[in-house]
Amino acid sequence: MFSRPRRSLLLVHRGRSVPLGLLKMVLGLAMTAAAIAGGFVIHAAGGGIPAMLLWALPGLYLVDWGAPMIADGATDLWTRYGWRELRSGRALELRPDGVRYTAALPLDAGADVPPPDVVAGWDQVSAAAFRPGAAQSWWFCLDLADGVWPAERTHALVATYRAGGGDSRPSRATADRRLGETLDWFGTPLAVNTLICPGGHVRRIDRALRKWTGGRLRCRAAEPPWWRPPHVPGGWKTR
């Protein structure tokens, strides 16, 4: 796909082979079913009201974990279904000398690869962080230093995105719309959802960034463990 150094790390939006959302839903349903089944078992065994009261606390605990997992898993599956409709991906390539970003990368084998939309050295990247995006997902973002990305281009791309239009085919219009989208959402053109990037493991990205930037940039997930949906005060930021 790319002519790139062996040591580079390529993150491409493709979708995962095994949807984690399905596993979340199965475990959530199992925990909720166990909470309900426990009451029926106690009743069938003639445990009476004291036994039911003793089961209330663990039962509520199972429901408290299971119900959010069901909702979170359903959201993951819906997001995966939506991405499946796309005909091009985003590609964030991390290299020892810097970063390259392609906003509309054709995923078909043998397709011509467009030149990167953004090329920056590590000295031009000021920060790295996970930020909440659409569909309750966290996106890994790299901020460019002041003056690296012209403000006029930001305004033009954000206006293009907010105006709508464009299609899912890899084209200049799609690339501009996606750049405007990430600029509008996150304030930077460099953003990917690592959950749908094969090989987009947080620890792997973190090791690469620490090595290539002398520890200045890190990749630290903002999410709690995957089995517990994250809580964001004030609600999720969705667009």
PDB file of N, CA and C in Angstrom, residues 134-207:
ATOM      1  N   ALA A 134     -17.576  10.929  17.479  1.00  0.00           N
ATOM      2  CA  ALA A 134     -18.941  10.466  17.245  1.00  0.00           C
ATOM      3  C   ALA A 134     -19.111   9.024  17.695  1.00  0.00           C
ATOM      4  N   ALA A 135     -20.361   8.630  17.934  1.00  0.00           N
ATOM      5  CA  ALA A 135     -20.731   7.256  18.285  1.00  0.00           C
ATOM      6  C   ALA A 135     -19.979   6.762  19.514  1.00  0.00           C
ATOM      7  N   GLN A 136     -19.727   7.652  20.476  1.00  0.00           N
ATOM      8  CA  GLN A 136     -19.104   7.287  21.735  1.00  0.00           C
ATOM      9  C   GLN A 136     -17.757   6.600  21.534  1.00  0.00           C
ATOM     10  N   SER A 137     -16.979   7.085  20.586  1.00  0.00           N
ATOM     11  CA  SER A 137     -15.676   6.500  20.316  1.00  0.00           C
ATOM     12  C   SER A 137     -14.578   7.492  20.694  1.00  0.00           C
ATOM     13  N   TRP A 138     -13.422   6.949  21.024  1.00  0.00           N
ATOM     14  CA  TRP A 138     -12.273   7.778  21.349  1.00  0.00           C
ATOM     15  C   TRP A 138     -11.296   7.762  20.187  1.00  0.00           C
ATOM     16  N   TRP A 139     -10.843   8.944  19.774  1.00  0.00           N
ATOM     17  CA  TRP A 139      -9.935   9.080  18.645  1.00  0.00           C
ATOM     18  C   TRP A 139      -8.579   9.548  19.136  1.00  0.00           C
ATOM     19  N   PHE A 140      -7.535   8.951  18.557  1.00  0.00           N
ATOM     20  CA  PHE A 140      -6.177   9.347  18.898  1.00  0.00           C
ATOM     21  C   PHE A 140      -5.779  10.524  18.006  1.00  0.00           C
ATOM     22  N   CYS A 141      -5.370  11.623  18.635  1.00  0.00           N
ATOM     23  CA  CYS A 141      -5.099  12.868  17.911  1.00  0.00           C
ATOM     24  C   CYS A 141      -3.663  13.331  18.149  1.00  0.00           C
ATOM     25  N   LEU A 142      -3.073  13.865  17.107  1.00  0.00           N
ATOM     26  CA  LEU A 142      -1.773  14.518  17.195  1.00  0.00           C
ATOM     27  C   LEU A 142      -1.960  15.991  16.845  1.00  0.00           C
ATOM     28  N   ASP A 143      -1.587  16.875  17.750  1.00  0.00           N
ATOM     29  CA  ASP A 143      -1.733  18.313  17.525  1.00  0.00           C
ATOM     30  C   ASP A 143      -0.496  18.868  16.837  1.00  0.00           C
ATOM     31  N   LEU A 144      -0.726  19.711  15.844  1.00  0.00           N
ATOM     32  CA  LEU A 144       0.372  20.382  15.159  1.00  0.00           C
ATOM     33  C   LEU A 144       0.728  21.676  15.885  1.00  0.00           C
ATOM     34  N   ALA A 145       1.994  22.022  15.864  1.00  0.00           N
ATOM     35  CA  ALA A 145       2.444  23.257  16.504  1.00  0.00           C
ATOM     36  C   ALA A 145       1.871  24.465  15.766  1.00  0.00           C
ATOM     37  N   ASP A 146       1.847  25.581  16.449  1.00  0.00           N
ATOM     38  CA  ASP A 146       1.319  26.812  15.857  1.00  0.00           C
ATOM     39  C   ASP A 146       2.092  27.168  14.589  1.00  0.00           C
ATOM     40  N   GLY A 147       1.334  27.512  13.552  1.00  0.00           N
ATOM     41  CA  GLY A 147       1.938  27.937  12.309  1.00  0.00           C
ATOM     42  C   GLY A 147       2.213  26.836  11.308  1.00  0.00           C
ATOM     43  N   VAL A 148       2.130  25.569  11.738  1.00  0.00           N
ATOM     44  CA  VAL A 148       2.389  24.451  10.817  1.00  0.00           C
ATOM     45  C   VAL A 148       1.219  24.277   9.853  1.00  0.00           C
ATOM     46  N   TRP A 149       0.003  24.454  10.370  1.00  0.00           N
ATOM     47  CA  TRP A 149      -1.209  24.290   9.550  1.00  0.00           C
ATOM     48  C   TRP A 149      -1.849  25.658   9.391  1.00  0.00           C
ATOM     49  N   PRO A 150      -1.952  26.192   8.165  1.00  0.00           N
ATOM     50  CA  PRO A 150      -2.481  27.549   7.976  1.00  0.00           C
ATOM     51  C   PRO A 150      -3.920  27.683   8.473  1.00  0.00           C
ATOM     52  N   ALA A 151      -4.189  28.774   9.195  1.00  0.00           N
ATOM     53  CA  ALA A 151      -5.535  29.009   9.714  1.00  0.00           C
ATOM     54  C   ALA A 151      -6.547  29.167   8.590  1.00  0.00           C
ATOM     55  N   GLU A 152      -6.120  29.773   7.473  1.00  0.00           N
ATOM     56  CA  GLU A 152      -7.045  29.963   6.348  1.00  0.00           C
ATOM     57  C   GLU A 152      -7.514  28.616   5.797  1.00  0.00           C
ATOM     58  N   ARG A 153      -6.606  27.660   5.738  1.00  0.00           N
ATOM     59  CA  ARG A 153      -6.987  26.337   5.221  1.00  0.00           C
ATOM     60  C   ARG A 153      -7.933  25.638   6.195  1.00  0.00           C
ATOM     61  N   THR A 154      -7.705  25.826   7.485  1.00  0.00           N
ATOM     62  CA  THR A 154      -8.605  25.240   8.481  1.00  0.00           C
ATOM     63  C   THR A 154     -10.020  25.753   8.279  1.00  0.00           C
ATOM     64  N   HIS A 155     -10.183  27.069   8.152  1.00  0.00           N
ATOM     65  CA  HIS A 155     -11.513  27.664   7.973  1.00  0.00           C
ATOM     66  C   HIS A 155     -12.182  27.142   6.704  1.00  0.00           C
ATOM     67  N   ALA A 156     -11.415  27.020   5.624  1.00  0.00           N
ATOM     68  CA  ALA A 156     -11.974  26.556   4.354  1.00  0.00           C
ATOM     69  C   ALA A 156     -12.423  25.106   4.446  1.00  0.00           C
ATOM     70  N   LEU A 157     -11.606  24.244   5.081  1.00  0.00           N
ATOM     71  CA  LEU A 157     -11.942  22.825   5.178  1.00  0.00           C
ATOM     72  C   LEU A 157     -13.117  22.587   6.114  1.00  0.00           C
ATOM     73  N   VAL A 158     -13.163  23.309   7.226  1.00  0.00           N
ATOM     74  CA  VAL A 158     -14.293  23.162   8.143  1.00  0.00           C
ATOM     75  C   VAL A 158     -15.581  23.608   7.464  1.00  0.00           C
ATOM     76  N   ALA A 159     -15.520  24.674   6.674  1.00  0.00           N
ATOM     77  CA  ALA A 159     -16.699  25.127   5.935  1.00  0.00           C
ATOM     78  C   ALA A 159     -17.145  24.076   4.930  1.00  0.00           C
ATOM     79  N   THR A 160     -16.181  23.419   4.275  1.00  0.00           N
ATOM     80  CA  THR A 160     -16.504  22.349   3.326  1.00  0.00           C
ATOM     81  C   THR A 160     -17.204  21.200   4.033  1.00  0.00           C
ATOM     82  N   TYR A 161     -16.693  20.835   5.207  1.00  0.00           N
ATOM     83  CA  TYR A 161     -17.301  19.741   5.967  1.00  0.00           C
ATOM     84  C   TYR A 161     -18.719  20.094   6.422  1.00  0.00           C
ATOM     85  N   ARG A 162     -18.897  21.293   6.952  1.00  0.00           N
ATOM     86  CA  ARG A 162     -20.213  21.680   7.466  1.00  0.00           C
ATOM     87  C   ARG A 162     -21.235  21.875   6.354  1.00  0.00           C
ATOM     88  N   ALA A 163     -20.745  22.134   5.153  1.00  0.00           N
ATOM     89  CA  ALA A 163     -21.660  22.288   4.015  1.00  0.00           C
ATOM     90  C   ALA A 163     -22.208  20.956   3.545  1.00  0.00           C
ATOM     91  N   GLY A 164     -21.580  19.846   3.985  1.00  0.00           N
ATOM     92  CA  GLY A 164     -22.041  18.517   3.585  1.00  0.00           C
ATOM     93  C   GLY A 164     -21.578  18.186   2.187  1.00  0.00           C
ATOM     94  N   GLY A 165     -22.201  17.159   1.614  1.00  0.00           N
ATOM     95  CA  GLY A 165     -21.818  16.729   0.273  1.00  0.00           C
ATOM     96  C   GLY A 165     -20.646  15.783   0.310  1.00  0.00           C
ATOM     97  N   GLY A 166     -20.093  15.480  -0.850  1.00  0.00           N
ATOM     98  CA  GLY A 166     -19.017  14.517  -0.945  1.00  0.00           C
ATOM     99  C   GLY A 166     -19.570  13.103  -0.906  1.00  0.00           C
ATOM    100  N   ASP A 167     -18.750  12.133  -1.271  1.00  0.00           N
ATOM    101  CA  ASP A 167     -19.194  10.748  -1.238  1.00  0.00           C
ATOM    102  C   ASP A 167     -18.134   9.890  -0.585  1.00  0.00           C
ATOM    103  N   SER A 168     -18.383   8.589  -0.572  1.00  0.00           N
ATOM    104  CA  SER A 168     -17.485   7.687   0.130  1.00  0.00           C
ATOM    105  C   SER A 168     -16.330   7.209  -0.739  1.00  0.00           C
ATOM    106  N   ARG A 169     -16.299   7.622  -2.008  1.00  0.00           N
ATOM    107  CA  ARG A 169     -15.207   7.187  -2.866  1.00  0.00           C
ATOM    108  C   ARG A 169     -13.948   8.004  -2.555  1.00  0.00           C
ATOM    109  N   PRO A 170     -12.772   7.362  -2.657  1.00  0.00           N
ATOM    110  CA  PRO A 170     -11.547   8.120  -2.397  1.00  0.00           C
ATOM    111  C   PRO A 170     -11.340   9.196  -3.455  1.00  0.00           C
ATOM    112  N   SER A 171     -11.483  10.431  -3.080  1.00  0.00           N
ATOM    113  CA  SER A 171     -11.338  11.536  -4.014  1.00  0.00           C
ATOM    114  C   SER A 171     -10.867  12.761  -3.246  1.00  0.00           C
ATOM    115  N   ARG A 172     -10.514  13.805  -3.976  1.00  0.00           N
ATOM    116  CA  ARG A 172     -10.075  15.040  -3.343  1.00  0.00           C
ATOM    117  C   ARG A 172     -11.195  15.643  -2.496  1.00  0.00           C
ATOM    118  N   ALA A 173     -12.431  15.571  -2.990  1.00  0.00           N
ATOM    119  CA  ALA A 173     -13.555  16.117  -2.231  1.00  0.00           C
ATOM    120  C   ALA A 173     -13.739  15.364  -0.920  1.00  0.00           C
ATOM    121  N   THR A 174     -13.623  14.029  -0.960  1.00  0.00           N
ATOM    122  CA  THR A 174     -13.761  13.234   0.260  1.00  0.00           C
ATOM    123  C   THR A 174     -12.640  13.561   1.238  1.00  0.00           C
ATOM    124  N   ALA A 175     -11.416  13.687   0.729  1.00  0.00           N
ATOM    125  CA  ALA A 175     -10.282  13.997   1.596  1.00  0.00           C
ATOM    126  C   ALA A 175     -10.473  15.352   2.276  1.00  0.00           C
ATOM    127  N   ASP A 176     -10.902  16.356   1.516  1.00  0.00           N
ATOM    128  CA  ASP A 176     -11.115  17.685   2.098  1.00  0.00           C
ATOM    129  C   ASP A 176     -12.210  17.652   3.159  1.00  0.00           C
ATOM    130  N   ARG A 177     -13.273  16.902   2.876  1.00  0.00           N
ATOM    131  CA  ARG A 177     -14.366  16.824   3.838  1.00  0.00           C
ATOM    132  C   ARG A 177     -13.906  16.143   5.129  1.00  0.00           C
ATOM    133  N   ARG A 178     -13.109  15.123   5.009  1.00  0.00           N
ATOM    134  CA  ARG A 178     -12.634  14.420   6.208  1.00  0.00           C
ATOM    135  C   ARG A 178     -11.634  15.248   6.999  1.00  0.00           C
ATOM    136  N   LEU A 179     -10.778  15.969   6.287  1.00  0.00           N
ATOM    137  CA  LEU A 179      -9.873  16.872   6.997  1.00  0.00           C
ATOM    138  C   LEU A 179     -10.665  17.928   7.756  1.00  0.00           C
ATOM    139  N   GLY A 180     -11.697  18.476   7.110  1.00  0.00           N
ATOM    140  CA  GLY A 180     -12.549  19.448   7.791  1.00  0.00           C
ATOM    141  C   GLY A 180     -13.277  18.839   8.973  1.00  0.00           C
ATOM    142  N   GLU A 181     -13.671  17.582   8.834  1.00  0.00           N
ATOM    143  CA  GLU A 181     -14.361  16.888   9.912  1.00  0.00           C
ATOM    144  C   GLU A 181     -13.473  16.760  11.148  1.00  0.00           C
ATOM    145  N   THR A 182     -12.247  16.273  10.969  1.00  0.00           N
ATOM    146  CA  THR A 182     -11.362  16.110  12.116  1.00  0.00           C
ATOM    147  C   THR A 182     -10.927  17.451  12.693  1.00  0.00           C
ATOM    148  N   LEU A 183     -10.775  18.460  11.834  1.00  0.00           N
ATOM    149  CA  LEU A 183     -10.455  19.799  12.341  1.00  0.00           C
ATOM    150  C   LEU A 183     -11.607  20.357  13.174  1.00  0.00           C
ATOM    151  N   ASP A 184     -12.831  20.109  12.732  1.00  0.00           N
ATOM    152  CA  ASP A 184     -14.005  20.603  13.451  1.00  0.00           C
ATOM    153  C   ASP A 184     -14.199  19.843  14.761  1.00  0.00           C
ATOM    154  N   TRP A 185     -14.006  18.541  14.727  1.00  0.00           N
ATOM    155  CA  TRP A 185     -14.199  17.727  15.932  1.00  0.00           C
ATOM    156  C   TRP A 185     -13.088  17.929  16.953  1.00  0.00           C
ATOM    157  N   PHE A 186     -11.837  17.843  16.471  1.00  0.00           N
ATOM    158  CA  PHE A 186     -10.711  17.712  17.392  1.00  0.00           C
ATOM    159  C   PHE A 186      -9.716  18.867  17.348  1.00  0.00           C
ATOM    160  N   GLY A 187      -9.855  19.793  16.386  1.00  0.00           N
ATOM    161  CA  GLY A 187      -8.925  20.897  16.294  1.00  0.00           C
ATOM    162  C   GLY A 187      -7.608  20.548  15.620  1.00  0.00           C
ATOM    163  N   THR A 188      -7.534  19.375  15.003  1.00  0.00           N
ATOM    164  CA  THR A 188      -6.330  18.941  14.302  1.00  0.00           C
ATOM    165  C   THR A 188      -6.725  18.061  13.128  1.00  0.00           C
ATOM    166  N   PRO A 189      -5.943  18.054  12.036  1.00  0.00           N
ATOM    167  CA  PRO A 189      -6.263  17.153  10.927  1.00  0.00           C
ATOM    168  C   PRO A 189      -5.785  15.727  11.174  1.00  0.00           C
ATOM    169  N   LEU A 190      -4.952  15.519  12.185  1.00  0.00           N
ATOM    170  CA  LEU A 190      -4.354  14.206  12.435  1.00  0.00           C
ATOM    171  C   LEU A 190      -5.144  13.460  13.505  1.00  0.00           C
ATOM    172  N   ALA A 191      -6.063  12.588  13.073  1.00  0.00           N
ATOM    173  CA  ALA A 191      -6.888  11.859  14.032  1.00  0.00           C
ATOM    174  C   ALA A 191      -7.343  10.540  13.426  1.00  0.00           C
ATOM    175  N   VAL A 192      -7.286   9.467  14.211  1.00  0.00           N
ATOM    176  CA  VAL A 192      -7.788   8.159  13.796  1.00  0.00           C
ATOM    177  C   VAL A 192      -8.464   7.487  14.988  1.00  0.00           C
ATOM    178  N   ASN A 193      -9.412   6.631  14.670  1.00  0.00           N
ATOM    179  CA  ASN A 193     -10.052   5.806  15.687  1.00  0.00           C
ATOM    180  C   ASN A 193      -9.281   4.489  15.739  1.00  0.00           C
ATOM    181  N   THR A 194      -8.431   4.318  16.742  1.00  0.00           N
ATOM    182  CA  THR A 194      -7.556   3.143  16.792  1.00  0.00           C
ATOM    183  C   THR A 194      -8.338   1.838  16.931  1.00  0.00           C
ATOM    184  N   LEU A 195      -9.587   1.899  17.418  1.00  0.00           N
ATOM    185  CA  LEU A 195     -10.365   0.680  17.600  1.00  0.00           C
ATOM    186  C   LEU A 195     -10.723   0.010  16.284  1.00  0.00           C
ATOM    187  N   ILE A 196     -10.707   0.734  15.191  1.00  0.00           N
ATOM    188  CA  ILE A 196     -11.014   0.120  13.901  1.00  0.00           C
ATOM    189  C   ILE A 196      -9.787   0.101  12.992  1.00  0.00           C
ATOM    190  N   CYS A 197      -8.610   0.247  13.606  1.00  0.00           N
ATOM    191  CA  CYS A 197      -7.343   0.140  12.874  1.00  0.00           C
ATOM    192  C   CYS A 197      -6.660  -1.160  13.281  1.00  0.00           C
ATOM    193  N   PRO A 198      -6.578  -2.156  12.403  1.00  0.00           N
ATOM    194  CA  PRO A 198      -5.842  -3.370  12.744  1.00  0.00           C
ATOM    195  C   PRO A 198      -4.410  -3.022  13.161  1.00  0.00           C
ATOM    196  N   GLY A 199      -3.990  -3.554  14.270  1.00  0.00           N
ATOM    197  CA  GLY A 199      -2.653  -3.249  14.768  1.00  0.00           C
ATOM    198  C   GLY A 199      -2.565  -1.941  15.513  1.00  0.00           C
ATOM    199  N   GLY A 200      -3.700  -1.275  15.731  1.00  0.00           N
ATOM    200  CA  GLY A 200      -3.687   0.008  16.423  1.00  0.00           C
ATOM    201  C   GLY A 200      -3.716  -0.154  17.932  1.00  0.00           C
ATOM    202  N   HIS A 201      -2.755  -0.886  18.471  1.00  0.00           N
ATOM    203  CA  HIS A 201      -2.715  -1.123  19.906  1.00  0.00           C
ATOM    204  C   HIS A 201      -2.067   0.066  20.611  1.00  0.00           C
ATOM    205  N   VAL A 202      -2.681   0.498  21.693  1.00  0.00           N
ATOM    206  CA  VAL A 202      -2.209   1.683  22.404  1.00  0.00           C
ATOM    207  C   VAL A 202      -0.764   1.518  22.872  1.00  0.00           C
ATOM    208  N   ARG A 203      -0.439   0.360  23.436  1.00  0.00           N
ATOM    209  CA  ARG A 203       0.926   0.167  23.945  1.00  0.00           C
ATOM    210  C   ARG A 203       1.955   0.201  22.829  1.00  0.00           C
ATOM    211  N   ARG A 204       1.594  -0.363  21.678  1.00  0.00           N
ATOM    212  CA  ARG A 204       2.509  -0.369  20.543  1.00  0.00           C
ATOM    213  C   ARG A 204       2.761   1.049  20.045  1.00  0.00           C
ATOM    214  N   ILE A 205       1.684   1.834  19.934  1.00  0.00           N
ATOM    215  CA  ILE A 205       1.830   3.231  19.503  1.00  0.00           C
ATOM    216  C   ILE A 205       2.644   4.014  20.522  1.00  0.00           C
ATOM    217  N   ASP A 206       2.375   3.765  21.804  1.00  0.00           N
ATOM    218  CA  ASP A 206       3.079   4.478  22.866  1.00  0.00           C
ATOM    219  C   ASP A 206       4.580   4.191  22.826  1.00  0.00           C
ATOM    220  N   ARG A 207       4.948   2.929  22.613  1.00  0.00           N
ATOM    221  CA  ARG A 207       6.372   2.585  22.531  1.00  0.00           C
ATOM    222  C   ARG A 207       7.049   3.321  21.382  1.00  0.00           C
TER     223      ARG A 207
END
